Coordinates of C-alpha atoms and ligand atoms in Angstrom, one line a residue:
X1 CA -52.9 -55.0 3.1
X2 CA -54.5 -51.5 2.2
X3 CA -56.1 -51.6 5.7
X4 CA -53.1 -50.8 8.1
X5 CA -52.6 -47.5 6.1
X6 CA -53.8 -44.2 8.5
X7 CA -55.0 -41.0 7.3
X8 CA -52.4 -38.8 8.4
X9 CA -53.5 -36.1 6.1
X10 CA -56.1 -35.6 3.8
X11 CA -53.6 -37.2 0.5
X12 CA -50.9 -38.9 2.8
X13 CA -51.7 -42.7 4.1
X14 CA -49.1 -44.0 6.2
X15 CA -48.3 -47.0 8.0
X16 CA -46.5 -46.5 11.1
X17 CA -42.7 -47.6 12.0
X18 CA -44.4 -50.2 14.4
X19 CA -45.9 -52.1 12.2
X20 CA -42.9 -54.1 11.8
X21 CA -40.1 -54.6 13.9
X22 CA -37.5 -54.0 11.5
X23 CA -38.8 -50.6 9.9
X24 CA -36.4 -47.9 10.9
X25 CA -39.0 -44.8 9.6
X26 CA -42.8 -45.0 8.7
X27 CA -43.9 -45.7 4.8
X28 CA -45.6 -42.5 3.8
X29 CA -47.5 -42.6 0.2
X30 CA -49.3 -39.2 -1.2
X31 CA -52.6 -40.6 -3.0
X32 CA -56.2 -41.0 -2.9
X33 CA -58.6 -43.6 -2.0
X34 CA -59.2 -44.9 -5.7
X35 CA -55.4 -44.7 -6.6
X36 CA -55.1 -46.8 -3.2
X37 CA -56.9 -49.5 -4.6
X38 CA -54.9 -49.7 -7.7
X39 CA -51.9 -50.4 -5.5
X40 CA -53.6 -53.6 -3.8
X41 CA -52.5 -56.2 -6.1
X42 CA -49.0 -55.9 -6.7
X43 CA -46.2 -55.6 -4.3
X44 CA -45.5 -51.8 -3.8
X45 CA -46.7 -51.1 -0.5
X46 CA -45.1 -53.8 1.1
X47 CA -42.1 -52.6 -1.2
X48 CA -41.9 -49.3 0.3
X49 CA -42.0 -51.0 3.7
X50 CA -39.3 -53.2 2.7
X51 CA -37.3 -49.8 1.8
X52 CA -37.9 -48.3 5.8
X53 CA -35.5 -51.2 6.6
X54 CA -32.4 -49.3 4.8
X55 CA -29.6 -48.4 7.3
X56 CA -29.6 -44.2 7.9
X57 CA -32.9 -43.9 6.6
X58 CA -34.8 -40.8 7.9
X59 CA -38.6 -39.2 7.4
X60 CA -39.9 -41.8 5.8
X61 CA -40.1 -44.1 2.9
X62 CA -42.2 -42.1 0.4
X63 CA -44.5 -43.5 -2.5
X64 CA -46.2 -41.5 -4.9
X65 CA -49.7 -41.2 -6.5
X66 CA -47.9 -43.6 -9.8
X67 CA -45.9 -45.9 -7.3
X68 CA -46.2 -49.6 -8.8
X69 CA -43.8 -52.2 -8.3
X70 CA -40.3 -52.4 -9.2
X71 CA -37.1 -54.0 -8.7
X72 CA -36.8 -53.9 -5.3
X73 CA -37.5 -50.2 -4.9
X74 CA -41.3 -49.4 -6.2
X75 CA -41.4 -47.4 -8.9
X76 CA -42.9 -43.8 -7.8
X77 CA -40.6 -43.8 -4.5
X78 CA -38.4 -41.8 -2.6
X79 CA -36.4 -42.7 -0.2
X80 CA -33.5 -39.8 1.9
X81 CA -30.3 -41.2 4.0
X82 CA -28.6 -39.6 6.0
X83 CA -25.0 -38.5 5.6
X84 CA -22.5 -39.4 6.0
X85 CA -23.2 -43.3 7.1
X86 CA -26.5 -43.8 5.0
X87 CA -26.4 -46.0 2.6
X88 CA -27.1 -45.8 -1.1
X89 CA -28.9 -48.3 -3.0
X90 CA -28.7 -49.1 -6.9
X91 CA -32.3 -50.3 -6.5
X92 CA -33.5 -47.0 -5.5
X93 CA -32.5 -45.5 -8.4
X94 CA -32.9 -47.8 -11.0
X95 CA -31.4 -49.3 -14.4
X96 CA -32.1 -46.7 -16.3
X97 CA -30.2 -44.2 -14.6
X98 CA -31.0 -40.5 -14.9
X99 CA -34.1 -41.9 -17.3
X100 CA -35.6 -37.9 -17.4
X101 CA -37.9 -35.7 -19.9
X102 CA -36.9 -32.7 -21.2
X103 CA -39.6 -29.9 -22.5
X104 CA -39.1 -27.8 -25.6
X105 CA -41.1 -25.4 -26.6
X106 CA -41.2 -24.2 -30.5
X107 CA -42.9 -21.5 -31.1
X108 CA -44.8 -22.7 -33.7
X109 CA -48.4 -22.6 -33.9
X110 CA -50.3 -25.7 -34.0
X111 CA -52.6 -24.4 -37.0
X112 CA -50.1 -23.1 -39.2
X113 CA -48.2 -26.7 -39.3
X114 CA -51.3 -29.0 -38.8
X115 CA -51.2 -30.8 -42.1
X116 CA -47.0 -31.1 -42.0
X117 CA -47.2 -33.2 -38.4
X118 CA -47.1 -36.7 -40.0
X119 CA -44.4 -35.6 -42.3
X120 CA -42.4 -34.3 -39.5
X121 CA -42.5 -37.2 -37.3
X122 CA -42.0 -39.4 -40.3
X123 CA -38.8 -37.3 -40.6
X124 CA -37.6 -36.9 -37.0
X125 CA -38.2 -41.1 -36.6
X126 CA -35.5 -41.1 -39.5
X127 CA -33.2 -38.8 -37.4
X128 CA -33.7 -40.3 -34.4
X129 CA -33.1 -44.3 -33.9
X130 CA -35.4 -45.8 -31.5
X131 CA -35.9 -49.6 -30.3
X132 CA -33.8 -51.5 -27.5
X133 CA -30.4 -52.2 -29.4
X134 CA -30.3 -49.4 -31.9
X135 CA -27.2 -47.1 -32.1
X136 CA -26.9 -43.4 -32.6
X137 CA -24.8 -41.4 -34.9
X138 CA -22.5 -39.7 -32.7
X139 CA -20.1 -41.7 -30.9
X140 CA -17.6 -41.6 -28.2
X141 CA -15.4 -41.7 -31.0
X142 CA -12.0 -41.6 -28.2
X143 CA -11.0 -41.3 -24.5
X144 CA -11.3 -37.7 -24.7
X145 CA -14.7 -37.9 -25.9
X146 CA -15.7 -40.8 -22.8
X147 CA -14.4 -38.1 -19.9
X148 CA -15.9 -35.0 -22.1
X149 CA -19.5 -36.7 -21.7
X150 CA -19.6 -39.0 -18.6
X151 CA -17.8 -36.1 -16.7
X152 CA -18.2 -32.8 -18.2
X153 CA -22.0 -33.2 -19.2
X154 CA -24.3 -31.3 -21.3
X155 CA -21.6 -28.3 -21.0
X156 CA -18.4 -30.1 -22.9
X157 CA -20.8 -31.3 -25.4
X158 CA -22.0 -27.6 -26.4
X159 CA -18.7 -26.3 -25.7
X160 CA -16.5 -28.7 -27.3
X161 CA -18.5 -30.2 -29.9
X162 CA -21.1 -27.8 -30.9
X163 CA -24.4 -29.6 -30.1
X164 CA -26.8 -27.3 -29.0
X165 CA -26.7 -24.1 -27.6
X166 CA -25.3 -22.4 -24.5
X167 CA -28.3 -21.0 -23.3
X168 CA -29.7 -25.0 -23.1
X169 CA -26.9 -25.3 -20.1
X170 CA -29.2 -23.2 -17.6
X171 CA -32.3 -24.7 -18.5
X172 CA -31.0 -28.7 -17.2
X173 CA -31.4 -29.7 -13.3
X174 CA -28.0 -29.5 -11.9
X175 CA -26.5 -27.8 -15.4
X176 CA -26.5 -30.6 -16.8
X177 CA -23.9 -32.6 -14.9
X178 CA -23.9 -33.7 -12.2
X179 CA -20.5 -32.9 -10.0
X180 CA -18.9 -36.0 -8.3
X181 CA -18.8 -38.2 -11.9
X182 CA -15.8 -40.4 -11.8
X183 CA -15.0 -42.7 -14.8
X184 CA -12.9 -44.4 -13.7
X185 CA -15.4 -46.3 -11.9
X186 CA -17.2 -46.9 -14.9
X187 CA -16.6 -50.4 -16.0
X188 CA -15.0 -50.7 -19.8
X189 CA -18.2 -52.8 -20.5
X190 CA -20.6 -50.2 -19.5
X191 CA -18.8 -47.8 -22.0
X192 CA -18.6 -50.0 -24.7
X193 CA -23.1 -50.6 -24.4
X194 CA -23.2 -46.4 -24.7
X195 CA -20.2 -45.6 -27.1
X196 CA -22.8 -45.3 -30.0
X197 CA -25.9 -44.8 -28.2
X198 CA -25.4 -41.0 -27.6
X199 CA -29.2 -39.8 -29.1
X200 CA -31.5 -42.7 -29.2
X201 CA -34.4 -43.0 -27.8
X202 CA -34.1 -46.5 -26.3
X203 CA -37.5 -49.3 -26.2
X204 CA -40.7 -49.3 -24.8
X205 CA -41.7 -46.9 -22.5
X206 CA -39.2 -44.2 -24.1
X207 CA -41.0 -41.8 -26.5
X208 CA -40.4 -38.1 -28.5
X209 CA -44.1 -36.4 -28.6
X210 CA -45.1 -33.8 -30.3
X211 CA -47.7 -31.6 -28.4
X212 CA -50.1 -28.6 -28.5
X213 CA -50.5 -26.4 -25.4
X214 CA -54.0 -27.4 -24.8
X215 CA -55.0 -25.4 -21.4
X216 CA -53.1 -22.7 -18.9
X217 CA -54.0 -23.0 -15.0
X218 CA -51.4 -20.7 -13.9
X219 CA -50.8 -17.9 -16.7
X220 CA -47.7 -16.2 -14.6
X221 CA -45.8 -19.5 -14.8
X222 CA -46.7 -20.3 -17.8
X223 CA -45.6 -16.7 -19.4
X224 CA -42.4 -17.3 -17.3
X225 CA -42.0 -20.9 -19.2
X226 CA -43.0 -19.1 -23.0
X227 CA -46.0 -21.7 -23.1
X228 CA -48.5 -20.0 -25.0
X229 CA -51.9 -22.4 -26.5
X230 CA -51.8 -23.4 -29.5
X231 CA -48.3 -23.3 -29.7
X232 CA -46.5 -27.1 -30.3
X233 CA -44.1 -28.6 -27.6
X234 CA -41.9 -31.7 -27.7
X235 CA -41.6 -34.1 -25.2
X236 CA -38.6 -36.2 -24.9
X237 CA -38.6 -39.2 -22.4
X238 CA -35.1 -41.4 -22.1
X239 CA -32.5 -42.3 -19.9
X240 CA -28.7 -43.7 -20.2
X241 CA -29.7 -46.4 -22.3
X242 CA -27.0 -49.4 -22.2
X243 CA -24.6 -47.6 -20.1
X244 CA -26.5 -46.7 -16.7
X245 CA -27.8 -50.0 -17.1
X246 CA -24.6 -51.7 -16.9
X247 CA -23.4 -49.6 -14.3
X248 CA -26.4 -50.4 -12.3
X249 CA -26.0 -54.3 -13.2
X250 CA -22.1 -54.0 -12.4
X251 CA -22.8 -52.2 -8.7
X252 CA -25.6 -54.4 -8.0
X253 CA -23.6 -57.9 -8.2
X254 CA -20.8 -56.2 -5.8
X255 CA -23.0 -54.6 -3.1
X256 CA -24.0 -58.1 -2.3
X257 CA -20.7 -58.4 -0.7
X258 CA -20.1 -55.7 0.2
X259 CA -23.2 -56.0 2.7
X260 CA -21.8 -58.9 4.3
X261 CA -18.6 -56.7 5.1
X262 CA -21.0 -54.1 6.8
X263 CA -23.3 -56.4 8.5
X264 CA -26.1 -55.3 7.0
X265 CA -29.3 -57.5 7.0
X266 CA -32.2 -56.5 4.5
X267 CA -35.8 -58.5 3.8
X268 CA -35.0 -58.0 0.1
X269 CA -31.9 -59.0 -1.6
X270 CA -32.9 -56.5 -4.4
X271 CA -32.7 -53.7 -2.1
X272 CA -28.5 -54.6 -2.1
X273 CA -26.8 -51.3 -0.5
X274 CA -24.1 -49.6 0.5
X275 CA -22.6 -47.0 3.5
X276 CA -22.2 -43.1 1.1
X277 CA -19.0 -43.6 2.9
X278 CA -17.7 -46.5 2.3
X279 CA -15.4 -47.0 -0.8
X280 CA -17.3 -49.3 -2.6
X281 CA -21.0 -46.7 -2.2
X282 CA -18.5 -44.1 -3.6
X283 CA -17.2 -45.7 -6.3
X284 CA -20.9 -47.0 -7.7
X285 CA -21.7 -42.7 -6.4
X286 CA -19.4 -41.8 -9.0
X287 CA -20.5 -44.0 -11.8
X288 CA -24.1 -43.2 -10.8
X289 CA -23.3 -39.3 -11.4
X290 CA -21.3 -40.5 -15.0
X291 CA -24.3 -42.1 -16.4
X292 CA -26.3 -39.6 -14.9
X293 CA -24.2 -36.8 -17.4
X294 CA -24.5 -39.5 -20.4
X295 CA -28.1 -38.9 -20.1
X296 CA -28.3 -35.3 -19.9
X297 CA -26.2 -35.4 -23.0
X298 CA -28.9 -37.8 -24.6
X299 CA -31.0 -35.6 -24.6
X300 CA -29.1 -32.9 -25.6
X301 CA -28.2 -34.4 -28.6
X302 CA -31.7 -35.8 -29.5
X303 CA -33.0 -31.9 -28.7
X304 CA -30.1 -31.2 -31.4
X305 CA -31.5 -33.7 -33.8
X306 CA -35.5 -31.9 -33.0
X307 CA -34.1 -28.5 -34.5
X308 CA -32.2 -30.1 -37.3
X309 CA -35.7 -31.7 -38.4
X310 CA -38.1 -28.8 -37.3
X311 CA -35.8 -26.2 -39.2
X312 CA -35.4 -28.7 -42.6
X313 CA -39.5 -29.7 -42.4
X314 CA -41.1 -26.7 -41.1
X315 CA -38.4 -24.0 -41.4
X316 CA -40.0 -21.7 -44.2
X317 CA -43.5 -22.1 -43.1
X318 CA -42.8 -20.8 -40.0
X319 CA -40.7 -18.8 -37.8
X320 CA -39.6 -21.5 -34.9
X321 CA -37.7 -21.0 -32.1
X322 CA -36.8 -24.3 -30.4
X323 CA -35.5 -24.0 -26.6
X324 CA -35.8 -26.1 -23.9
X325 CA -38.3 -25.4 -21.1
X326 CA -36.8 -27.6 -18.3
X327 CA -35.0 -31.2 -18.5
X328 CA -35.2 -32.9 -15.4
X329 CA -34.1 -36.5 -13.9
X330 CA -36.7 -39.1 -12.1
X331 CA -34.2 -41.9 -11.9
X332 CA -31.5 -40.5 -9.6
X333 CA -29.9 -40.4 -6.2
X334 CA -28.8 -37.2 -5.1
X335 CA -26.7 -35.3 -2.5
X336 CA -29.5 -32.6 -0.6
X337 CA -29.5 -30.7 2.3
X338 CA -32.8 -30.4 4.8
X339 CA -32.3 -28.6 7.8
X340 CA -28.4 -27.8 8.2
X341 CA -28.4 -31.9 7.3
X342 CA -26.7 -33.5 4.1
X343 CA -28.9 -36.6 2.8
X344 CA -28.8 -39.1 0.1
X345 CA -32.1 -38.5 -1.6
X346 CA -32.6 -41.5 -4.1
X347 CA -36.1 -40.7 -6.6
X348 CA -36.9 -43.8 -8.6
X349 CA -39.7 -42.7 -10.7
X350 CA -40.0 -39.3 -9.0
X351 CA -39.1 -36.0 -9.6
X352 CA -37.6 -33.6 -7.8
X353 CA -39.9 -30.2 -7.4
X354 CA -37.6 -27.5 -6.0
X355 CA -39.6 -24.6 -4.9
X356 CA -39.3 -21.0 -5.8
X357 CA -36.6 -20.4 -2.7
X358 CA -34.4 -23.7 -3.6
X359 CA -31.0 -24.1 -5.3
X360 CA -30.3 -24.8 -8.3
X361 CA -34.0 -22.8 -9.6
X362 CA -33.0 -21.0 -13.0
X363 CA -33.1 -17.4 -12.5
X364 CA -36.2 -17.5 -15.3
X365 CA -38.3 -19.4 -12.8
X366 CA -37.0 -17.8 -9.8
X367 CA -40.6 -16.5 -8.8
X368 CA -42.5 -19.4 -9.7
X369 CA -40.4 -23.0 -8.5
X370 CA -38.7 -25.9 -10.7
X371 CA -40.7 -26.7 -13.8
X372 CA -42.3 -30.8 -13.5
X373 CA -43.4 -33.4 -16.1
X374 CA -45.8 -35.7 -15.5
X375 CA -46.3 -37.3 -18.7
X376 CA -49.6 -39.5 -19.4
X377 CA -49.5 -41.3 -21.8
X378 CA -49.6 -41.3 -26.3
X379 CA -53.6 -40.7 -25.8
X380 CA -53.8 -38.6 -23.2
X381 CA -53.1 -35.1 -21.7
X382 CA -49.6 -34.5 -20.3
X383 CA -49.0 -31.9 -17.4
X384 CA -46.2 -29.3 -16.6
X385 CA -46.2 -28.2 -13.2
X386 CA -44.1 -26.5 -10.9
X387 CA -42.5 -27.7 -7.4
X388 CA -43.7 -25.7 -4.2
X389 CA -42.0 -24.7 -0.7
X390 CA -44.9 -25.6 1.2
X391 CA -44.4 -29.1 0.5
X392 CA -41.0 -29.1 0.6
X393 CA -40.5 -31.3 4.1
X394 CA -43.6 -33.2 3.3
X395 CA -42.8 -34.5 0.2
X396 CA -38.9 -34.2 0.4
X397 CA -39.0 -32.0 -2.3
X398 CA -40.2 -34.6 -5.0
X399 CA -43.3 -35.1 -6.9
X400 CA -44.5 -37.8 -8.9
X401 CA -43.0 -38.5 -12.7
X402 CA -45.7 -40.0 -14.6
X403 CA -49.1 -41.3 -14.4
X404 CA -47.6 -45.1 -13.9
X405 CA -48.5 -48.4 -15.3
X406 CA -52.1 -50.2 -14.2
X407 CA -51.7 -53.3 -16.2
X408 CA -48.7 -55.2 -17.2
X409 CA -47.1 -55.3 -20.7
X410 CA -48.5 -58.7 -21.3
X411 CA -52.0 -57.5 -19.9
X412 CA -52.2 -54.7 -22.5
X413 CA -51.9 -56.7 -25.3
X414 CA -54.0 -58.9 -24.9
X415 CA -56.7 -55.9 -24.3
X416 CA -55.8 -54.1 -27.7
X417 CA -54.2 -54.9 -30.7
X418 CA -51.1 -52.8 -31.9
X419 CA -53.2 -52.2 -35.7
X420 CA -56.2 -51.1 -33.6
X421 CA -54.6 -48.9 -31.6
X422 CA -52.9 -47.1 -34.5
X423 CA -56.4 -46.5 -36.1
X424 CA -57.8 -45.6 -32.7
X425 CA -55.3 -42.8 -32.1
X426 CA -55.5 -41.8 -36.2
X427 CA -58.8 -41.3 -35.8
X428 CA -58.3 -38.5 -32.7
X429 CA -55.4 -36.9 -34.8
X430 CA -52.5 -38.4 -33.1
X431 CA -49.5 -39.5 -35.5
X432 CA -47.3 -42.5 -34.0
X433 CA -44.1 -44.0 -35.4
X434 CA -43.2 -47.6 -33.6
X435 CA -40.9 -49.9 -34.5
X436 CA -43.3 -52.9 -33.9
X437 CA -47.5 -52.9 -33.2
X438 CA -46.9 -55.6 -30.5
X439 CA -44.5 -53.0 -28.5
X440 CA -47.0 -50.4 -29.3
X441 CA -49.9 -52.2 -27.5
X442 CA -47.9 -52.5 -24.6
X443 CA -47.3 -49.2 -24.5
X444 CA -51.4 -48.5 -24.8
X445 CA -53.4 -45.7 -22.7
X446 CA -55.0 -48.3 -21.4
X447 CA -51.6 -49.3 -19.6
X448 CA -51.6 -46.4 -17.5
X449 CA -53.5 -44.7 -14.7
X450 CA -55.6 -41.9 -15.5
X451 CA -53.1 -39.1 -15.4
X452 CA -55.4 -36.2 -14.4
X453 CA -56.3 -37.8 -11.5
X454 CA -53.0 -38.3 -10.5
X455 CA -51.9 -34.6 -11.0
X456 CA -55.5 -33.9 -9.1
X457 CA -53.4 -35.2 -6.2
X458 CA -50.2 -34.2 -6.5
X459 CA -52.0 -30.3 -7.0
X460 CA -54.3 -31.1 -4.2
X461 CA -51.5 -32.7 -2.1
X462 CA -49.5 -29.1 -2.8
X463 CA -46.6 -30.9 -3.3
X464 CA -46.6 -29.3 -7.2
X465 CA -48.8 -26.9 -9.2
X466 CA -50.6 -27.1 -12.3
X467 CA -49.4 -24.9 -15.1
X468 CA -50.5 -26.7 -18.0
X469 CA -52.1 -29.2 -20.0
X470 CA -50.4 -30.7 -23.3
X471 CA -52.2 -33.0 -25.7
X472 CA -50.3 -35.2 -28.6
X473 CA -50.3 -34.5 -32.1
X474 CA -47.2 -37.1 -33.0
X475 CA -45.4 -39.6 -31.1
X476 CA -42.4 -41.4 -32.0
X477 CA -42.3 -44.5 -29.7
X478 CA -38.5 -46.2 -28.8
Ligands
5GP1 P1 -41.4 -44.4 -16.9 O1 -40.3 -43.4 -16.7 O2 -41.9 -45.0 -15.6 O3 -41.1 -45.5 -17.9 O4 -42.6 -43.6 -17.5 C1 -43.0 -42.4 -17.1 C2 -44.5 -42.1 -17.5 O5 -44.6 -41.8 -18.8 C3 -45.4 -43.3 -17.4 O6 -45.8 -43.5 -16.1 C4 -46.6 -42.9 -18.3 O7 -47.6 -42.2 -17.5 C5 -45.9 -41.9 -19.3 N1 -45.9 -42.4 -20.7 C6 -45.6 -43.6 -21.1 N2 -45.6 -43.6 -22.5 C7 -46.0 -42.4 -22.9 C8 -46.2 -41.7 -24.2 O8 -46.0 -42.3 -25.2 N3 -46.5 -40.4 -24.1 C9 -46.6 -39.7 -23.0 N4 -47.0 -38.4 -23.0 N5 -46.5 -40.3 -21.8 C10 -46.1 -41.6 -21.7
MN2 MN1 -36.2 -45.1 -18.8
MN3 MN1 -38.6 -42.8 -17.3

C-alpha cells in the first residue's frame, strides 16, 4: 500500500518504524512517483518492510529505484547490521553470489570495426559458453587449484596461472578477493557445480555486450576512466554460477535451525538468518566471501577470453588495448565501517558507490569516486557512473545495479516473439547471439524499466553521477 509511504526528501519515500510493531528501523526506498507505481503490484515494499524485522538492523531498510521482488530480500535492496551481534542473511545477498559487471574499455573505434561486429560476437559466443548448465574450459583441475581461486581470487589466478594481467588486480572492488574466504566451509557439492564453470556466462539475465561510448556528462571522469566516444566497450554481467548458488542453497536449509537456537522470530521464513558472530553466520561468511572470489575470477577469465578474440578478429585492423575500467559486485554482503562502527552491509541487486574519500577507491579514480554500472537492457542505453560522498549516509554508500525487471519472464513472451525481437534489434544495428529465441524474449527491453529514468534518480537523488552513456552494438546472451 503505496499510500503509507512519506516524502522525506525530494527522491526518498519512507514508511516509518511505527507502522508495524515488529519493524526495528524505517524502510527507506530512493525513487520517484512513476517508478513508485511500478512497485504496487508485486511484493517489494512490503519485502523491504519484512527486512526492518532483522535482528541488529540499523538506518533503515533501503530499496532502490530497480527494487522488485525477490526471494525474500527484494531485489534492489540494502540492508546494514550491526557488528558484532547482527545478523547476516543468505536472502540478502542472493543465489547468485557476487553476480557483478565488469567494464572494459578497448580502444578501438567504433567506425574502423563497424562491419567486423557480427563476426566478432559470432566468434567470442564460440569462446565463451553461455546457457544454464554449460561448462567452461578451465577447470579446477586439483585442490590447489579450489584454494588458489575460492581463496586467493583474481590475484592467484594472474599470478599463478597467467590469465590476465597484473594491472587488472587494482581495477576489481576489494582486489579482487575478498579477505575472510574459508573453504573449508564450502560444501564438496558446491565445488563440484563450479569445478568446470570457471568463464561462462551462465542463463538468462547474464550477458557480454559489446558497446559504443555514445555520450560524456562528466568529461574529467570520463578522461580519468579512458572512455573516449566512439570508442567500443564490453560489458560483462555474471555471477558464481553453480557454486554461490549451492552455497547459498546449503546455508539457507541450516539457518532454519539455527534460528530456533537463537530465538529469533522473522514474518518470512525466506529471510532465514544468522548472529555475524555466531559459528554457523561465520562459517556461511566464509563461504559467502569463497564464492564471492570464484566470481571475480569469472570474470577474469571471460575478460581473458575478450582479448584472446578481440586480438585474433580485430587485431590487424586495429591497434586495441583491452583493460578493465571497474568490476564490481551487486550480490554481496560486506564488512563496512560508518562512523567509528563495523556493519554487515548486505546489497542484493545494489551496488556499492564509494566516494572519492572512501577505501578501497583505485588511486586512478582517486579524484572522482568508485566507477558504477547500471546496465539497461540489449536495446537500450547503459550508464557508468560514479559513487559520491554526499550520499554516503543516505544511501549507505550503495546505488542501484540495473534498471530492473517490469514484467515477468512469462509476461514478456507472451508480448514479443524471440524471431521478432532478433529482427527488431537487427534492424537498429544490434547483433545478438542466444542460445534459444524463447530465453531471448524473456530477456526483451520490454522486460525492464526505462533505465534513463532510473539513473535520472539515482543522479538527481546524488547518491551517484552520470559519466556516460553506452549503447549496444553486439550482445551475447547466457
Ligand atoms: P540482474 O543482476 O538483476 O539480473 O540484472 C541487472 C540489470 O541488467 C537488469 O536490471 C537489467 O536492467 C540489465 N540487463 C538485463 N539484460 C541486459 C542486457 O542484455 N544488456 C544490458 N546492457 N543490460 C541488461
Ligand atoms: Mn546473476
Ligand atoms: Mn546480476
Amino acid at each position: 500500500d503505496l499510500s503509507k509511504l512519506e516524502r522525506v526528501e525530494e527522491f526518498i519515500y519512507e514508511i516509518p518504524a511505527d507502522y508495524r510493531d515488529d519493524m526495528n528501523v524505517p524502510a527507506r526506498i530512493v525513487a520517484d512517483r512513476s517508478l513508485l507505481e511500478q512497485i504496487k503490484d508485486d511484493l517489494s515494499l512490503e519485502q523491504l518492510i519484512n527486512v526492518t524485522t532483522l535482528p541488529g538492523i540499523a538506518f533503515w531498510a533501503l530499496g532502490m529505484p530497480d527494487i522488485h521482488q525477490g526471494y525474500g530480500f527484494p531485489v534492489g535492496g540494502v540492508a546494514a547490521t550491526k557488528l558484532p551481534d547482527g545478523v547476516i542473511s543468505p536472502g540478502g545477498i542472493g543465489f547468485d553470489i557476487n553476480c557483478g559487471v565488469r567494464l572494459l574499455r578497448t580502444g578501438i573505434v567504433h567506425r574502423d570495426v563497424r562491419d567486423k561486429i557480427e563476426p566478432l560476437v559470432h566468434e567470442l559466443s564460440r569462446s565463451v559458453p553461455s546457457g544454464y548448465g554449460r561448462s567452461g574450459r578451465l577447470t579446477l583441475a586439483n585442490a590447489q587449484m579450489v584454494e588458489g581461486v575460492l581463496e586467493g581470487g583474481v590475484p592467484y589466478l594472474v599470478e599463478r596461472i597467467g590469465v590476465g594481467e597484473p594491472d587488472d588486480v587494482e581495477f576489481i572492488e576489494s582486489g579482487g578477493r575478498i579477505d575472510g574466504a574459508n573453504i573449508a566451509f564450502v560444501s564438496e557439492k558446491a565445488k563440484q557445480r563450479g569445478r568446470d564453470q570457471l568463464g561462462t556466462l551462465g542463463g538468462g539475465n547474464h550477458f557480454l555486450e559489446v558497446q559504443v561510448i555514445d555520450e560524456l556528462f562528466d568529461e574529467a571522469a570520463a578522461e580519468a576512466m579512458g572512455l573516449v566516444p566512439g570508442e567500443l566497450t564490453v560489458l560483462i554481467h555474471t555471477g558464481s554460477r553453480g557454486l554461490g548458488h549451492q552455497v547459498c542453497t546449503d546455508y539457507l536449509r541450516e539457518f532454519g535451525r539455527v534460528m530456533a537456537e537463537h530465538d529469533i522470530e522473522l514474518p518470512d521464513r525466506q529471510l532465514a538468518c544468522a548472529p555475524m558472530s555466531s559459528e554457523a553466520g561465520k562459517r556461511y561468511f566464509g563461504a559467502m566471501c569463497a564464492a564471492a572470489n570464484f566470481a571475480f575470477c569469472n570474470r577474469q577469465v571471460l575478460t581473458h577470453r575478450v582479448r584472446q578474440v578481440i586480438a585474433r578478429e580485430l587485431g590487424e585492423a586495429v591497434d586495441a588495448k583491452v583493460e578493465v575500467v571497474y568490476d564490481v559486485a551487486h550480490n554481496i554482503a560486506k564488512v563496512e565501517e560508518f562512523d567509528g562502527d563495523e556493519y554487515c552491509v548486505h546489497r542484493k541487486g545494489a551496488t556499492r558507490a564509494f566516494g572519492p574519500s572512501m577505501p578501497d577507491v583505485p588511486t586512478a579514480y582517486r579524484d572522482i569516486g568508485q566507477p558504477v554500472f547500471i546496465p539497461g537492457s540489449m536495446g537500450t542505453s547503459s550508464f557508468v557512473l560514479v559513487g559520491t560522498d554526499e550520499a554516503a549516509a543516505a544511501s549507505l554508500n550503495s546505488t542501484c545495479h540495473g534498471a530492473g525487471r517490469q514484467m515477468s519472464r512469462t509476461a514478456a513472451k507472451k508480448r514479443i516473439g524471440g524471431k521478432e525481437l532478433r529482427k527488431e534489434l537487427a534492424s537498429r544495428g544490434i547483433v545478438v547471439r542466444c542460445p534459444s529465441n524463447a530465453e531471448l524474449a524473456e530477456e526483451a527491453p520490454l522486460a525492464y524499466k526505462d533505465v534513463d529514468r532510473v539513473v535520472d534518480v539515482v543522479s538527481q537523488a546524488g547518491i551517484a553521477n552520470k559519466v556516460a552513456r553506452l549503447r549496444p552494438v553486439g550482445v551475447l546472451k547466457g
